[in-house]
Amino acid sequence: MMITTTDPSTGILTDTDIEATDDSQVATIAQTSDAAFRVLREHPRAWRAGLLRALAAGLEANRAELVAIARTETGLVTARLEGELTRSVTQLSMFADVVDEGSYLEATIDHAAQTPMGPGPDMRRMLVPIGPIAVFGSSNFPFAFSVPGGDTASALAAGNSVILKAHGSHPLTSRLAFDALNTAATAYGAPAGTLGIVYGQRAGATLVADPRVAAVGFTGSLATGRILLDIIEKREQPIPFYGELSSLNPLVVTPGAAAARAEAIAEGLFASVNGSAGQLCTKPGIAFVPAGPEGDGLVATIAALGHGAAPQPLLNSRILDAFSDIHGHLLDAPGVREIVASATGAEGFSVGAAVLEVDAADVTPAIAEEAFGPLIVLVRYRDFDEVARALTAVPNSLTATIHAEDDETDAIATLTDLFRDAVGRLVFNGYPTGVRVSWAQHHGGPWPATNSLHTSVGMTAVRRFLRPLAWQNAPQSALPIELQDSEAGIPRRVDGKLYLAS
Amino acid sequence: MMITTTDPSTGILTDTDIEATDDSQVATIAQTSDAAFRVLREHPRAWRAGLLRALAAGLEANRAELVAIARTETGLVTARLEGELTRSVTQLSMFADVVDEGSYLEATIDHAAQTPMGPGPDMRRMLVPIGPIAVFGSSNFPFAFSVPGGDTASALAAGNSVILKAHGSHPLTSRLAFDALNTAATAYGAPAGTLGIVYGQRAGATLVADPRVAAVGFTGSLATGRILLDIIEKREQPIPFYGELSSLNPLVVTPGAAAARAEAIAEGLFASVNGSAGQLCTKPGIAFVPAGPEGDGLVATIAALGHGAAPQPLLNSRILDAFSDIHGHLLDAPGVREIVASATGAEGFSVGAAVLEVDAADVTPAIAEEAFGPLIVLVRYRDFDEVARALTAVPNSLTATIHAEDDETDAIATLTDLFRDAVGRLVFNGYPTGVRVSWAQHHGGPWPATNSLHTSVGMTAVRRFLRPLAWQNAPQSALPIELQDSEAGIPRRVDGKLYLAS
């Protein structure tokens, strides 16, 4: 079966020269990946850091072609794609630094000692890689959450091999990115199978069921996530599934913030909703705005921005259809007022921004459905009790955002308390989109935002693809270098005390 | 329904005065636990460390009564129970040290900075507790993996409340341990519901389904683990299940080790198999012994020890029945030779040690079934290729043990390589039972040993009951003290660099 590709700007579908990967090909790829894993993990950390930097350089060397092909397959604008590729490149090189620094291994040594339970043996522990990792690319980030994305970078950094499932919305971009990475890996001396790629939905399912696959990284819809989880539950050996699934990302503007900077907030919020045609997992989909004049001004500014914004193509027809459906449901919900109607009639999969308004008292689960696209529901509230009540209808999210003035300390405390159990990241006086790649980042949240206690963005993302292994009374020769008696050049905990690398 | 208890030494079953917890009582307990959680997490770490130490003192104060009642309900010998209680006490106090030290929070600060993707906001991250934790006590450790066990200690250390499911084999011990902990918690000033307890199988299932429960810690059979996993999969919001399920714990004696110290190994191995009537998750259930005279001597010594050992009561009739069944299956498997027949005829649930022998060529999955009790299968091998082939029939385990002489470096490398993907702990020239509680311990392993990348023993066990939370551009007042600008007295990573507490 031939894989197709569509230009979202025109809606025209064409065949590619890529064949869907069949079951026996998936098995061969998994086999090769498993063999590569066994070679990869024998290499020292410095080698692996070098591999990650070589991959970063390989992407950079193909920048122009990658951005051009992604432009055609996603309809995303060039500046966004340039930035996203920079993100992928930077991410690879930051994970190289993580590997060099070595804290992520959690290297720990307890020397033999007398304990309250009698003589304790010498114990040493560190984290080790787990095997081939299946990475499912997302539709909305052709680079940063797809073939050359954070899951790939963190799985490789941990010492694993990676098998990519190319997203059906950008197969040519996926192949080009894969070729760029794979060529760089080969030139660096990495074993064949360090990276693999499969195409087609069936191949993705076959991959998740393959006994050699040790974990799955997934960014996508709740529905597809559930299908993959069902496959995992049927495996003889269950494996971790790290799914980033669905998120409404509520935002609250306090009365003080609305009074002080309604226009700035309106502009920032609208940019966060409308950028990349609203197709970001951290897009604020629901914003609480005070009732009354300051709130009215904020709404009016957003309305003006919405009316003035040009339609943008969505990534594919499924996303367009889902957007239209959910937009329709939201308009039908009791109490909802249409502030900006999504412009229609443009070519391809284009839609304009949509702005809806509802009173807090009318917020129900029907209003808290994620519309993947440039749509926001503005909720007008009179007090934080109304916000609290309305939030009971809002599912858990990746993020929540609070706009408040510094002197509104009670409001800040109340809202922080409302949100902290429901999200993975609390944003103050900013916007949740534009997720910084750094050590302190966390991209995750209670179900249905994710199904994990781990992050898929930031330096600690490597933890998902590692497991602890302990050595008891091992001879030095049987220990990894990081656990041998000699100074390992990494932070280690020895007899309970943390030591920095000297 | 009244909960019953049985003395394994006599087999006599009696009613207790404990009623099975009904569904509405479980709901009330979960509600109270959730309320307690919200209070607990507001307390500073020093307060929580104090709570853990108070619980340790509370157990110690009830030592004599606890050991006496556990003696009656488990049939385990007093010295073992004394040691186990010491383990529980020590564990609580070691987790108090973990809380004080603060590394476990992974406190991380990235100041606002220019990045390759543009200006990056101030990001701060640490781990936070997740809510009420359901802890299922095991049959075989009435203290260390039951009410006052490692799951309870680590869940509380992380800042959560705990709801215990008392094991049906020792309800009175569970209640007394709960009362000791609960009295100490109340005296310390902990909120009502910090600890809760439920009795009866149905109550356990109801607890796992309760929406307020945030995670489950479980030590028990694969079959019960699967039942609980099924309940979790039907929840609206899935939660982590940390199950420690089944483990055969292979052990290999090299030709060099057999030649050098057959008798010492035989004694150590038999003690590890027969101690606590073989009812330890880390009991070596299969041992590879060289064919030929040195191996013969080792087998003869084990046989003599087996014949000389007195029968011991198993924990309950289910375990006795399963032991007899599996013992029978093993004896029926092709090629199996009976070296020591399990002595019978004793009172109650007593059994004697059983020793079987088989050639490596005859090892099949039928021989690799875990017999929970004092039974070992000795596998005679001619070379490591035979060991490798036989191991393909052995499921993954918590541990693997290698007895080898120092100069057998090739053998050590070969065996380490055979085992490292299949277990969580590699033991050299020792025995896997007697799991040291320390920072470097890891008690876990690939499925079906556990279903987790985390440990249930050792100081890092707290990680199971925590999740990351990030704060973006937060005012100081909205941050936990550990992430505020001022020195927090704990190790922190700041702008990518790890700093010790000053």
PDB file of C-alpha atoms in Angstrom, chain B residues 287-292 295-296 299-300 302-303 307 327-342 353-363 367 375-382 386:
ATOM      1  CA  ALA B 287      20.414 -23.129  40.866  1.00  0.00           C
ATOM      2  CA  PHE B 288      22.829 -24.147  38.123  1.00  0.00           C
ATOM      3  CA  VAL B 289      25.503 -26.512  39.404  1.00  0.00           C
ATOM      4  CA  PRO B 290      28.304 -27.986  37.269  1.00  0.00           C
ATOM      5  CA  ALA B 291      28.022 -31.618  36.211  1.00  0.00           C
ATOM      6  CA  GLY B 292      30.857 -33.767  37.537  1.00  0.00           C
ATOM      7  CA  GLY B 295      28.968 -30.317  41.496  1.00  0.00           C
ATOM      8  CA  ASP B 296      28.103 -33.737  42.890  1.00  0.00           C
ATOM      9  CA  VAL B 299      24.412 -31.443  45.579  1.00  0.00           C
ATOM     10  CA  ALA B 300      25.234 -34.071  48.206  1.00  0.00           C
ATOM     11  CA  ILE B 302      22.423 -29.764  49.994  1.00  0.00           C
ATOM     12  CA  ALA B 303      20.735 -33.149  50.073  1.00  0.00           C
ATOM     13  CA  HIS B 307      17.168 -34.402  54.901  1.00  0.00           C
ATOM     14  CA  HIS B 327       5.949 -29.556  43.693  1.00  0.00           C
ATOM     15  CA  GLY B 328       3.898 -32.270  41.992  1.00  0.00           C
ATOM     16  CA  HIS B 329       4.163 -30.611  38.578  1.00  0.00           C
ATOM     17  CA  LEU B 330       7.905 -30.324  38.948  1.00  0.00           C
ATOM     18  CA  LEU B 331       8.269 -33.982  39.927  1.00  0.00           C
ATOM     19  CA  ASP B 332       6.220 -34.958  36.868  1.00  0.00           C
ATOM     20  CA  ALA B 333       8.345 -32.933  34.458  1.00  0.00           C
ATOM     21  CA  PRO B 334      10.545 -35.069  32.183  1.00  0.00           C
ATOM     22  CA  GLY B 335      14.052 -35.642  33.488  1.00  0.00           C
ATOM     23  CA  VAL B 336      13.439 -34.407  37.039  1.00  0.00           C
ATOM     24  CA  ARG B 337      15.044 -36.450  39.839  1.00  0.00           C
ATOM     25  CA  GLU B 338      13.895 -36.208  43.437  1.00  0.00           C
ATOM     26  CA  ILE B 339      16.851 -35.635  45.753  1.00  0.00           C
ATOM     27  CA  VAL B 340      14.999 -34.697  48.927  1.00  0.00           C
ATOM     28  CA  ALA B 341      11.298 -35.461  49.248  1.00  0.00           C
ATOM     29  CA  SER B 342       9.408 -32.829  51.192  1.00  0.00           C
ATOM     30  CA  ALA B 353      12.473 -28.820  52.319  1.00  0.00           C
ATOM     31  CA  ALA B 354      12.308 -30.285  48.808  1.00  0.00           C
ATOM     32  CA  VAL B 355      15.328 -30.648  46.525  1.00  0.00           C
ATOM     33  CA  LEU B 356      14.987 -31.634  42.870  1.00  0.00           C
ATOM     34  CA  GLU B 357      17.622 -32.170  40.228  1.00  0.00           C
ATOM     35  CA  VAL B 358      17.493 -31.992  36.443  1.00  0.00           C
ATOM     36  CA  ASP B 359      19.983 -31.849  33.583  1.00  0.00           C
ATOM     37  CA  ALA B 360      20.263 -28.512  31.854  1.00  0.00           C
ATOM     38  CA  ALA B 361      19.131 -30.069  28.577  1.00  0.00           C
ATOM     39  CA  ASP B 362      15.790 -30.930  30.223  1.00  0.00           C
ATOM     40  CA  VAL B 363      14.982 -27.436  31.495  1.00  0.00           C
ATOM     41  CA  ILE B 367      10.542 -26.534  35.440  1.00  0.00           C
ATOM     42  CA  LEU B 375      12.048 -25.930  47.325  1.00  0.00           C
ATOM     43  CA  ILE B 376      14.999 -25.699  44.980  1.00  0.00           C
ATOM     44  CA  VAL B 377      15.643 -27.168  41.559  1.00  0.00           C
ATOM     45  CA  LEU B 378      19.321 -27.934  40.996  1.00  0.00           C
ATOM     46  CA  VAL B 379      20.216 -27.850  37.308  1.00  0.00           C
ATOM     47  CA  ARG B 380      23.340 -29.727  36.294  1.00  0.00           C
ATOM     48  CA  TYR B 381      25.178 -28.131  33.373  1.00  0.00           C
ATOM     49  CA  ARG B 382      28.276 -28.937  31.321  1.00  0.00           C
ATOM     50  CA  GLU B 386      23.747 -25.041  28.278  1.00  0.00           C
TER      51      GLU B 386
END
